[in-house]
């Protein structure tokens, strides 16, 4: 079985996205399996998306518990 992927959508209050990105960089930038972190200034605003991969489905879900 191939890798399992997880997309986490974080909704932040208007105007707080820059601080949230700094905090995420401090806490998850070196997390194993982190593939991408992005946000948009057009479209879905006030959301940050994290994309992670793992070979173990339980490991992908563990941070959510």
GROMACS .gro file of N, CA and C in nm:
model
  195
    1UNK      N    1   0.084  -0.117   0.000
    1UNK     CA    2   0.000   0.000   0.000
    1UNK      C    3   0.090   0.124   0.000
    2UNK      N    4   0.053   0.224  -0.075
    2UNK     CA    5   0.132   0.347  -0.087
    2UNK      C    6   0.112   0.438   0.031
    3UNK      N    7   0.168   0.556   0.023
    3UNK     CA    8   0.156   0.652   0.134
    3UNK      C    9   0.013   0.699   0.154
    4UNK      N   10  -0.018   0.734   0.275
    4UNK     CA   11  -0.147   0.794   0.311
    4UNK      C   12  -0.126   0.944   0.320
    5UNK      N   13  -0.221   1.019   0.268
    5UNK     CA   14  -0.210   1.165   0.269
    5UNK      C   15  -0.317   1.225   0.357
    6UNK      N   16  -0.283   1.336   0.418
    6UNK     CA   17  -0.375   1.407   0.506
    6UNK      C   18  -0.368   1.555   0.473
    7UNK      N   19  -0.483   1.617   0.453
    7UNK     CA   20  -0.491   1.761   0.433
    7UNK      C   21  -0.563   1.819   0.554
    8UNK      N   22  -0.496   1.907   0.623
    8UNK     CA   23  -0.555   1.976   0.737
    8UNK      C   24  -0.584   2.119   0.696
    9UNK      N   25  -0.709   2.161   0.714
    9UNK     CA   26  -0.748   2.298   0.682
    9UNK      C   27  -0.765   2.372   0.814
   10UNK      N   28  -0.686   2.477   0.832
   10UNK     CA   29  -0.691   2.557   0.954
   10UNK      C   30  -0.755   2.691   0.918
   11UNK      N   31  -0.865   2.723   0.982
   11UNK     CA   32  -0.932   2.850   0.959
   11UNK      C   33  -0.891   2.946   1.070
   12UNK      N   34  -0.846   3.064   1.030
   12UNK     CA   35  -0.801   3.165   1.126
   12UNK      C   36  -0.888   3.289   1.114
   13UNK      N   37  -0.887   3.370   1.218
   13UNK     CA   38  -0.963   3.496   1.214
   13UNK      C   39  -0.899   3.592   1.115
   14UNK      N   40  -0.980   3.678   1.055
   14UNK     CA   41  -0.924   3.776   0.962
   14UNK      C   42  -0.812   3.858   1.027
   15UNK      N   43  -0.704   3.875   0.953
   15UNK     CA   44  -0.591   3.955   1.001
   15UNK      C   45  -0.491   3.879   1.087
   16UNK      N   46  -0.518   3.753   1.119
   16UNK     CA   47  -0.427   3.678   1.207
   16UNK      C   48  -0.343   3.576   1.131
   17UNK      N   49  -0.361   3.568   1.002
   17UNK     CA   50  -0.289   3.468   0.923
   17UNK      C   51  -0.137   3.481   0.932
   18UNK      N   52  -0.079   3.602   0.924
   18UNK     CA   53   0.067   3.610   0.936
   18UNK      C   54   0.120   3.554   1.068
   19UNK      N   55   0.052   3.582   1.178
   19UNK     CA   56   0.097   3.528   1.308
   19UNK      C   57   0.081   3.377   1.312
   20UNK      N   58  -0.028   3.327   1.254
   20UNK     CA   59  -0.051   3.183   1.253
   20UNK      C   60   0.057   3.112   1.171
   21UNK      N   61   0.098   3.171   1.059
   21UNK     CA   62   0.203   3.111   0.978
   21UNK      C   63   0.336   3.106   1.052
   22UNK      N   64   0.368   3.210   1.127
   22UNK     CA   65   0.491   3.210   1.207
   22UNK      C   66   0.485   3.099   1.311
   23UNK      N   67   0.372   3.085   1.378
   23UNK     CA   68   0.357   2.981   1.481
   23UNK      C   69   0.366   2.842   1.418
   24UNK      N   70   0.305   2.823   1.302
   24UNK     CA   71   0.316   2.693   1.234
   24UNK      C   72   0.460   2.663   1.194
   25UNK      N   73   0.531   2.765   1.148
   25UNK     CA   74   0.672   2.744   1.111
   25UNK      C   75   0.753   2.698   1.232
   26UNK      N   76   0.724   2.755   1.348
   26UNK     CA   77   0.795   2.717   1.471
   26UNK      C   78   0.761   2.575   1.515
   27UNK      N   79   0.639   2.530   1.490
   27UNK     CA   80   0.594   2.403   1.546
   27UNK      C   81   0.593   2.286   1.448
   28UNK      N   82   0.566   2.308   1.321
   28UNK     CA   83   0.553   2.194   1.230
   28UNK      C   84   0.647   2.196   1.111
   29UNK      N   85   0.730   2.296   1.097
   29UNK     CA   86   0.817   2.306   0.979
   29UNK      C   87   0.906   2.183   0.961
   30UNK      N   88   0.953   2.125   1.069
   30UNK     CA   89   1.043   2.010   1.061
   30UNK      C   90   0.971   1.878   1.089
   31UNK      N   91   0.838   1.880   1.090
   31UNK     CA   92   0.763   1.759   1.119
   31UNK      C   93   0.783   1.656   1.007
   32UNK      N   94   0.803   1.531   1.045
   32UNK     CA   95   0.821   1.428   0.941
   32UNK      C   96   0.694   1.415   0.857
   33UNK      N   97   0.710   1.403   0.729
   33UNK     CA   98   0.595   1.383   0.641
   33UNK      C   99   0.530   1.510   0.590
   34UNK      N  100   0.571   1.626   0.641
   34UNK     CA  101   0.511   1.751   0.594
   34UNK      C  102   0.555   1.776   0.450
   35UNK      N  103   0.458   1.786   0.362
   35UNK     CA  104   0.489   1.808   0.220
   35UNK      C  105   0.468   1.953   0.178
   36UNK      N  106   0.367   2.018   0.235
   36UNK     CA  107   0.337   2.155   0.192
   36UNK      C  108   0.254   2.228   0.297
   37UNK      N  109   0.268   2.359   0.295
   37UNK     CA  110   0.186   2.447   0.376
   37UNK      C  111   0.157   2.567   0.288
   38UNK      N  112   0.029   2.597   0.264
   38UNK     CA  113   0.001   2.710   0.179
   38UNK      C  114  -0.127   2.782   0.220
   39UNK      N  115  -0.139   2.901   0.168
   39UNK     CA  116  -0.257   2.984   0.190
   39UNK      C  117  -0.281   3.063   0.062
   40UNK      N  118  -0.395   3.127   0.053
   40UNK     CA  119  -0.429   3.201  -0.067
   40UNK      C  120  -0.479   3.339  -0.031
   41UNK      N  121  -0.442   3.436  -0.112
   41UNK     CA  122  -0.494   3.572  -0.097
   41UNK      C  123  -0.615   3.593  -0.188
   42UNK      N  124  -0.644   3.492  -0.270
   42UNK     CA  125  -0.760   3.495  -0.359
   42UNK      C  126  -0.837   3.365  -0.338
   43UNK      N  127  -0.967   3.373  -0.331
   43UNK     CA  128  -1.047   3.252  -0.313
   43UNK      C  129  -1.079   3.232  -0.166
   44UNK      N  130  -1.051   3.112  -0.117
   44UNK     CA  131  -1.081   3.079   0.023
   44UNK      C  132  -0.985   3.154   0.114
   45UNK      N  133  -1.034   3.260   0.174
   45UNK     CA  134  -0.949   3.343   0.260
   45UNK      C  135  -0.950   3.291   0.403
   46UNK      N  136  -0.851   3.333   0.479
   46UNK     CA  137  -0.838   3.299   0.620
   46UNK      C  138  -0.825   3.149   0.644
   47UNK      N  139  -0.767   3.078   0.547
   47UNK     CA  140  -0.744   2.936   0.563
   47UNK      C  141  -0.598   2.904   0.531
   48UNK      N  142  -0.543   2.812   0.608
   48UNK     CA  143  -0.409   2.761   0.586
   48UNK      C  144  -0.423   2.611   0.568
   49UNK      N  145  -0.360   2.556   0.467
   49UNK     CA  146  -0.369   2.413   0.440
   49UNK      C  147  -0.233   2.347   0.463
   50UNK      N  148  -0.235   2.235   0.532
   50UNK     CA  149  -0.116   2.155   0.554
   50UNK      C  150  -0.135   2.022   0.485
   51UNK      N  151  -0.039   1.979   0.407
   51UNK     CA  152  -0.043   1.850   0.339
   51UNK      C  153   0.069   1.763   0.397
   52UNK      N  154   0.029   1.646   0.447
   52UNK     CA  155   0.126   1.554   0.507
   52UNK      C  156   0.111   1.416   0.446
   53UNK      N  157   0.218   1.339   0.450
   53UNK     CA  158   0.218   1.202   0.398
   53UNK      C  159   0.280   1.109   0.502
   54UNK      N  160   0.233   0.984   0.501
   54UNK     CA  161   0.288   0.883   0.591
   54UNK      C  162   0.256   0.746   0.534
   55UNK      N  163   0.337   0.650   0.565
   55UNK     CA  164   0.312   0.512   0.526
   55UNK      C  165   0.217   0.442   0.622
   56UNK      N  166   0.190   0.506   0.734
   56UNK     CA  167   0.106   0.447   0.838
   56UNK      C  168  -0.016   0.535   0.860
   57UNK      N  169  -0.137   0.487   0.829
   57UNK     CA  170  -0.258   0.568   0.848
   57UNK      C  171  -0.278   0.614   0.992
   58UNK      N  172  -0.239   0.533   1.088
   58UNK     CA  173  -0.253   0.573   1.229
   58UNK      C  174  -0.163   0.690   1.261
   59UNK      N  175  -0.045   0.696   1.201
   59UNK     CA  176   0.049   0.807   1.226
   59UNK      C  177  -0.006   0.938   1.168
   60UNK      N  178  -0.078   0.929   1.058
   60UNK     CA  179  -0.137   1.048   0.998
   60UNK      C  180  -0.245   1.106   1.090
   61UNK      N  181  -0.323   1.017   1.151
   61UNK     CA  182  -0.436   1.060   1.235
   61UNK      C  183  -0.398   1.092   1.379
   62UNK      N  184  -0.282   1.044   1.426
   62UNK     CA  185  -0.243   1.062   1.566
   62UNK      C  186  -0.242   1.208   1.611
   63UNK      N  187  -0.188   1.305   1.532
   63UNK     CA  188  -0.187   1.443   1.581
   63UNK      C  189  -0.325   1.502   1.600
   64UNK      N  190  -0.427   1.445   1.539
   64UNK     CA  191  -0.563   1.497   1.552
   64UNK      C  192  -0.631   1.453   1.681
   65UNK      N  193  -0.576   1.353   1.747
   65UNK     CA  194  -0.639   1.302   1.870
   65UNK      C  195  -0.605   1.386   1.989
   0.00000   0.00000   0.00000
